[in-house]
Coordinates of C-alpha atoms in Angstrom, one line a residue:
M1 CA -24.0 -143.2 -142.9
P2 CA -26.4 -144.1 -144.9
D3 CA -25.7 -145.9 -148.0
G4 CA -26.5 -144.6 -151.7
P5 CA -28.3 -145.9 -154.4
S6 CA -25.3 -147.7 -155.1
G7 CA -24.2 -149.1 -152.0
A8 CA -21.6 -146.7 -151.7
A9 CA -21.2 -144.7 -149.4
P10 CA -21.8 -140.6 -150.6
R11 CA -19.3 -137.6 -151.1
P12 CA -19.0 -136.5 -147.6
T13 CA -20.1 -132.2 -148.1
S14 CA -17.4 -131.3 -145.6
L15 CA -14.0 -132.8 -143.9
G16 CA -16.0 -133.0 -140.9
D17 CA -18.5 -135.7 -142.7
S18 CA -15.9 -137.9 -143.4
L19 CA -15.0 -138.2 -140.0
V20 CA -18.3 -139.9 -138.9
P21 CA -18.5 -143.4 -138.1
G22 CA -19.0 -145.6 -141.4
W23 CA -16.6 -143.8 -143.5
D24 CA -14.2 -146.1 -145.1
G25 CA -10.8 -143.9 -145.4
D26 CA -11.4 -143.9 -149.2
D27 CA -8.7 -140.8 -150.3
D28 CA -11.1 -140.5 -153.5
L29 CA -13.9 -139.0 -151.2
L30 CA -12.1 -136.0 -149.9
P31 CA -13.4 -132.7 -151.2
P32 CA -10.9 -131.4 -153.7
S33 CA -8.4 -128.6 -152.2
D34 CA -10.6 -125.5 -154.1
W35 CA -14.3 -127.2 -153.6
G36 CA -16.9 -125.1 -152.0
R37 CA -15.2 -121.8 -153.7
R38 CA -17.1 -119.8 -156.2
P39 CA -15.9 -121.5 -159.7
G40 CA -14.3 -118.2 -161.1
Q41 CA -12.9 -117.1 -158.0
R42 CA -9.0 -117.7 -159.1
R43 CA -9.7 -117.0 -162.8
T44 CA -11.2 -113.4 -161.8
T45 CA -8.0 -113.0 -159.8
T46 CA -5.9 -113.1 -162.5
V47 CA -8.0 -111.4 -164.3
W48 CA -8.3 -108.0 -162.4
L49 CA -4.2 -108.5 -161.9
F50 CA -4.1 -107.8 -165.9
A51 CA -6.1 -105.2 -166.5
L52 CA -4.1 -103.4 -164.2
F53 CA -1.0 -104.9 -165.6
I54 CA -2.6 -103.2 -169.1
A55 CA -4.1 -99.7 -167.9
V56 CA -0.3 -99.0 -165.8
L57 CA 0.6 -99.6 -169.3
A58 CA -1.7 -97.2 -171.2
A59 CA -1.2 -94.4 -168.1
G60 CA 2.7 -94.7 -168.8
N61 CA 2.0 -94.3 -172.5
A62 CA 0.0 -91.3 -172.1
W63 CA 2.2 -90.1 -170.1
L64 CA 5.5 -90.8 -172.0
A65 CA 4.1 -90.3 -175.5
D66 CA 5.9 -87.2 -175.7
R67 CA 9.1 -87.7 -174.2
L68 CA 9.4 -90.9 -176.2
T69 CA 10.8 -89.3 -179.6
A70 CA 13.3 -87.1 -177.4
E71 CA 16.7 -87.5 -179.4
A72 CA 18.1 -88.9 -176.3
F73 CA 15.8 -91.5 -176.1
L74 CA 16.1 -92.7 -179.1
A75 CA 19.7 -92.6 -178.7
W76 CA 19.4 -95.2 -175.7
A77 CA 17.4 -97.7 -177.8
T78 CA 19.7 -97.5 -181.0
I79 CA 22.6 -98.2 -178.4
F80 CA 20.9 -100.9 -176.4
T81 CA 19.7 -102.5 -178.9
A82 CA 23.1 -102.3 -181.0
I83 CA 24.8 -104.0 -177.8
S84 CA 22.0 -106.9 -177.5
L85 CA 22.5 -107.8 -181.4
Q86 CA 26.3 -107.5 -181.4
A87 CA 26.3 -109.6 -178.3
L88 CA 23.7 -111.9 -179.0
P89 CA 24.8 -114.2 -181.7
F90 CA 27.9 -114.4 -180.2
L91 CA 26.1 -115.3 -176.2
V92 CA 24.7 -118.3 -178.1
F93 CA 27.7 -119.3 -180.4
G94 CA 29.4 -119.7 -176.4
V95 CA 26.4 -121.3 -174.6
A96 CA 26.3 -124.3 -177.7
L97 CA 29.7 -124.6 -177.4
S98 CA 30.0 -124.9 -173.8
A99 CA 26.6 -127.2 -173.9
A100 CA 28.3 -129.5 -176.2
L101 CA 31.9 -129.0 -173.8
T102 CA 29.7 -130.6 -171.3
A103 CA 27.5 -133.2 -173.2
F104 CA 30.2 -134.4 -175.5
V105 CA 33.4 -134.0 -173.8
P106 CA 34.6 -136.5 -171.1
P107 CA 36.7 -135.6 -168.8
S108 CA 39.7 -137.4 -168.6
F109 CA 40.4 -135.5 -172.4
W110 CA 40.4 -132.3 -170.2
Q111 CA 43.0 -134.1 -168.2
R112 CA 45.1 -134.9 -170.8
A113 CA 44.7 -131.3 -172.4
V114 CA 45.5 -129.2 -170.2
P115 CA 48.3 -129.3 -167.5
R116 CA 47.7 -130.1 -163.9
N117 CA 50.5 -127.5 -162.7
S118 CA 48.3 -124.4 -162.4
A119 CA 51.8 -122.9 -163.9
M120 CA 51.5 -124.2 -167.0
A121 CA 47.9 -124.6 -167.5
V122 CA 47.1 -121.3 -167.4
P123 CA 49.5 -119.6 -170.3
V124 CA 48.4 -122.8 -172.9
A125 CA 44.7 -121.5 -171.9
G126 CA 45.7 -118.3 -172.9
A127 CA 47.1 -119.9 -176.0
A128 CA 44.2 -121.6 -177.2
G129 CA 42.3 -118.3 -177.1
A130 CA 43.5 -117.3 -179.8
V131 CA 41.3 -120.3 -181.9
L132 CA 37.9 -119.2 -180.2
P133 CA 36.2 -116.1 -182.8
G134 CA 33.7 -115.2 -180.5
C135 CA 33.5 -111.5 -178.1
E136 CA 33.5 -111.9 -174.6
C137 CA 29.7 -113.0 -174.9
A138 CA 30.6 -116.5 -175.7
S139 CA 33.8 -117.0 -174.1
V140 CA 31.7 -116.3 -170.0
P141 CA 29.7 -119.9 -170.4
V142 CA 32.6 -121.6 -172.0
A143 CA 34.4 -121.0 -169.3
G144 CA 31.7 -121.9 -167.5
G145 CA 31.6 -125.2 -168.8
L146 CA 35.5 -125.8 -168.8
I147 CA 35.2 -125.5 -165.4
R148 CA 31.9 -127.7 -165.1
R149 CA 34.5 -130.4 -166.8
G150 CA 37.2 -130.2 -164.2
V151 CA 39.1 -127.9 -165.5
A152 CA 41.6 -125.4 -162.7
P153 CA 38.8 -122.6 -162.6
A154 CA 42.4 -120.1 -162.8
A155 CA 43.1 -121.5 -166.4
A156 CA 39.8 -121.1 -167.3
L157 CA 39.7 -118.0 -166.2
T158 CA 42.8 -116.8 -168.0
F159 CA 40.8 -118.3 -170.8
L160 CA 37.8 -116.2 -170.7
L161 CA 39.7 -113.3 -170.8
A162 CA 42.3 -114.3 -173.5
A163 CA 39.7 -115.5 -176.3
P164 CA 37.7 -112.1 -177.1
A165 CA 41.2 -110.0 -177.5
I166 CA 43.2 -112.3 -179.0
N167 CA 41.0 -114.3 -181.4
P168 CA 41.5 -114.4 -185.4
V169 CA 38.5 -112.3 -186.1
V170 CA 39.5 -109.6 -183.3
L171 CA 42.7 -108.8 -184.5
V172 CA 42.0 -109.2 -188.4
A173 CA 39.4 -106.5 -187.5
T174 CA 41.8 -104.1 -185.5
A175 CA 44.6 -104.5 -188.5
V176 CA 41.6 -103.4 -190.8
A177 CA 40.6 -100.5 -188.2
F178 CA 44.3 -99.7 -188.8
P179 CA 45.6 -99.8 -192.1
N180 CA 48.6 -97.9 -191.2
S181 CA 50.0 -98.6 -188.5
P182 CA 50.4 -102.4 -188.3
E183 CA 52.1 -102.6 -184.6
M184 CA 48.9 -101.6 -183.0
V185 CA 47.7 -105.4 -184.1
A186 CA 50.6 -106.7 -182.4
A187 CA 50.9 -104.6 -179.3
R188 CA 46.8 -105.5 -178.8
F189 CA 48.3 -109.2 -178.7
V190 CA 50.5 -108.4 -176.6
A191 CA 49.4 -106.1 -174.0
S192 CA 45.9 -108.8 -173.8
L193 CA 47.8 -111.9 -173.6
T194 CA 50.4 -110.8 -171.0
A195 CA 47.2 -109.0 -168.8
A196 CA 45.4 -112.8 -169.2
V197 CA 47.7 -114.9 -168.3
A198 CA 49.2 -112.2 -165.5
V199 CA 45.5 -112.4 -163.7
G200 CA 45.5 -115.9 -164.1
W201 CA 48.9 -116.6 -162.4
L202 CA 47.9 -114.9 -160.0
W203 CA 44.3 -115.6 -159.0
A204 CA 46.2 -119.7 -158.5
R205 CA 48.4 -118.4 -156.2
F206 CA 46.1 -116.5 -154.5
G207 CA 42.6 -117.6 -155.2
R208 CA 40.1 -119.4 -152.8
G209 CA 37.6 -121.6 -153.6
E210 CA 35.1 -119.6 -152.1
W211 CA 35.2 -116.8 -153.9
L212 CA 33.6 -118.5 -156.9
R213 CA 30.5 -119.9 -157.2
M214 CA 31.0 -123.1 -159.2
P215 CA 28.6 -123.5 -161.8
R216 CA 27.4 -127.2 -161.6
S217 CA 25.3 -129.4 -163.5
D218 CA 21.4 -130.7 -162.6
H219 CA 21.3 -133.6 -164.9
A220 CA 19.8 -136.8 -164.2
P221 CA 22.0 -139.6 -163.7
G222 CA 22.1 -141.6 -167.2
A223 CA 20.7 -138.9 -169.1
S224 CA 21.9 -138.9 -173.0
K225 CA 24.5 -137.2 -173.9
W226 CA 21.9 -135.2 -176.3
R227 CA 19.6 -134.2 -173.1
V228 CA 22.0 -133.3 -171.4
F229 CA 23.2 -130.7 -174.5
A230 CA 19.8 -129.6 -175.0
D231 CA 19.3 -129.3 -170.6
S232 CA 22.7 -127.3 -170.4
M233 CA 21.9 -125.0 -173.7
R234 CA 18.4 -124.1 -172.9
H235 CA 19.5 -123.2 -168.9
D236 CA 22.4 -121.1 -169.9
I237 CA 20.7 -118.8 -172.1
M238 CA 18.4 -117.7 -170.7
H239 CA 20.7 -117.1 -167.2
A240 CA 23.6 -115.4 -169.3
G241 CA 20.6 -114.6 -171.6
G242 CA 19.0 -111.9 -168.5
Y243 CA 22.2 -110.6 -167.8
L244 CA 23.5 -109.8 -171.2
V245 CA 19.9 -107.7 -171.0
V246 CA 20.6 -105.8 -168.1
G247 CA 24.6 -105.1 -169.1
G248 CA 23.4 -103.6 -172.6
L249 CA 20.8 -101.4 -170.6
A250 CA 23.4 -100.2 -168.2
A251 CA 25.8 -99.4 -171.4
A252 CA 23.3 -98.0 -173.2
T253 CA 22.5 -95.4 -170.1
L254 CA 25.9 -94.5 -169.4
N255 CA 26.1 -93.9 -172.9
V256 CA 24.2 -91.5 -173.6
V257 CA 24.4 -89.5 -169.5
V258 CA 28.2 -88.8 -170.2
P259 CA 28.9 -86.0 -171.9
R260 CA 31.1 -86.1 -175.0
E261 CA 32.7 -82.8 -173.7
W262 CA 34.3 -84.4 -170.8
V263 CA 35.8 -87.0 -173.1
S264 CA 37.7 -84.1 -175.4
A265 CA 38.8 -82.0 -172.5
V266 CA 41.0 -85.2 -171.6
A267 CA 43.1 -86.0 -174.6
D268 CA 46.2 -83.9 -174.5
V269 CA 47.0 -85.2 -170.9
P270 CA 48.8 -89.1 -171.4
L271 CA 48.1 -90.7 -168.1
L272 CA 44.5 -89.1 -168.0
A273 CA 43.9 -89.8 -171.6
V274 CA 44.7 -94.0 -171.2
L275 CA 42.2 -93.9 -167.7
V276 CA 39.5 -91.9 -169.6
L277 CA 39.7 -94.3 -172.3
S278 CA 39.8 -97.9 -170.2
L279 CA 36.7 -95.8 -168.5
L280 CA 34.9 -95.2 -171.8
A281 CA 35.6 -98.8 -172.9
I282 CA 33.3 -100.1 -169.6
L283 CA 30.8 -97.9 -169.9
L284 CA 30.6 -98.6 -173.8
S285 CA 30.7 -102.1 -173.6
I286 CA 31.3 -102.3 -177.2
C287 CA 31.9 -105.8 -178.8
S288 CA 35.6 -107.2 -179.4
E289 CA 35.2 -107.7 -182.9
A290 CA 33.7 -103.8 -183.0
D291 CA 36.0 -102.4 -181.1
A292 CA 38.6 -101.6 -183.2
F293 CA 36.2 -99.1 -185.2
V294 CA 35.8 -96.7 -182.5
A295 CA 39.4 -97.3 -181.4
A296 CA 40.4 -95.7 -184.8
S297 CA 37.6 -93.1 -184.5
L298 CA 39.0 -91.6 -181.1
S299 CA 41.9 -89.7 -183.3
A300 CA 42.5 -87.1 -181.0
F301 CA 43.9 -89.8 -178.2
S302 CA 47.3 -91.3 -178.2
P303 CA 47.9 -94.6 -179.9
T304 CA 48.8 -95.9 -175.8
A305 CA 45.2 -94.4 -174.9
Q306 CA 44.0 -96.2 -178.1
L307 CA 45.6 -99.7 -176.8
A308 CA 43.9 -99.3 -173.4
F309 CA 40.2 -99.3 -175.1
L310 CA 41.3 -102.1 -177.0
V311 CA 43.1 -104.1 -174.0
V312 CA 39.9 -103.2 -171.2
G313 CA 36.7 -102.9 -173.4
P314 CA 37.0 -107.3 -174.2
M315 CA 37.8 -108.2 -170.4
V316 CA 36.3 -105.5 -168.5
D317 CA 32.8 -103.5 -169.3
L318 CA 29.3 -103.6 -168.4
K319 CA 27.5 -107.2 -169.9
L320 CA 30.8 -108.9 -169.3
I321 CA 30.6 -108.1 -165.6
A322 CA 26.7 -108.7 -165.5
L323 CA 27.7 -112.5 -167.5
Q324 CA 30.2 -112.8 -165.0
A325 CA 28.2 -112.1 -162.2
G326 CA 25.0 -114.5 -163.3
T327 CA 27.6 -117.1 -164.1
F328 CA 30.4 -117.3 -161.0
G329 CA 28.2 -114.7 -158.3
W330 CA 28.8 -111.1 -157.4
G331 CA 31.2 -112.4 -155.2
F332 CA 33.7 -113.5 -157.6
V333 CA 33.3 -110.2 -159.3
R334 CA 33.9 -108.3 -156.9
R335 CA 37.9 -109.8 -156.2
F336 CA 37.9 -110.7 -159.9
V337 CA 37.2 -107.0 -161.9
P338 CA 38.9 -105.1 -160.2
L339 CA 42.3 -107.1 -160.2
T340 CA 41.8 -107.5 -164.2
L341 CA 40.8 -103.9 -164.7
L342 CA 44.6 -103.2 -162.9
F343 CA 46.6 -105.7 -165.2
T344 CA 44.3 -104.6 -168.3
V345 CA 45.5 -100.5 -168.1
V346 CA 49.4 -101.6 -166.0
S347 CA 49.8 -104.0 -169.9
S348 CA 48.4 -101.0 -172.0
L349 CA 51.2 -98.5 -170.4
V350 CA 53.9 -101.1 -170.7
V351 CA 53.0 -102.8 -174.3
G352 CA 51.9 -98.7 -175.4
G353 CA 55.0 -97.3 -173.9
V354 CA 57.6 -99.9 -175.6
L355 CA 55.6 -100.9 -179.0
L356 CA 54.2 -97.9 -179.9

């Protein structure tokens, strides 16, 4: 290969040229991976894909223009927006608290604060739920943070169930919604805590590690606490936020699809009324800080049925199921949700029959 004016080998015109005698093996002489393509080939492909996306949106808008103003769609959009706006602040609060637990609280603290005996750790975690002023959207990331810090899964799951149901904000809201029924506040506290502790004890006894996808921390060794906090919060808010949207979409859709007259028709059948309001609580997915006012408006139903609505909702609803699936996996959800639903309904029936 002849030398160029500067004495260096000229840039080969192909990879085959680089194999001829005299090539000095310098990698800088290899052509770039996109060498030889037309200059704007990749850029043109992106433009065409974007143009196709715009065309699909335009066609969809033209087809749905008359349907977007329908009353059902407006109701769906209103419900979805309300669920999202209610839940998002508490989700952010829970994610921030979870990130703070991960970054700033050493594992040794949890080893001292939470009893090692699962039988004792579960009620302690349930009682600790009374101090977190947040809804179910906040409890999921916090429970994940507790597991990452070495807390037994049964205790963390008990906290997940109890926190949105017995915290001070929820109890005060219940007292305001039922001003002439202070026994409803006591019944909600007792039934919710009983169900949470019972589920925690049962999980501690029969739960298996492979059923629960443990939340992992992927931080680099030696990273600063603030870096760990920022990384944890960014990861959790993006991960949990997506599942919150999915749960909100499902809840809004079912709110519109389920006819109201179906609900009213069963109000006079005691056991059926409890089951219907339990199902309604799951479908509506109302934030626990606001569900007492909805329960109070269901005056056609018995107090025990209203209690079931208040106990089931914060522990089993669509957006909570979606958040649990995103954090702990669907294998966990398939086992944990039916177990929780069973104990919340039974606890509501027993406590409602005694206190109401």
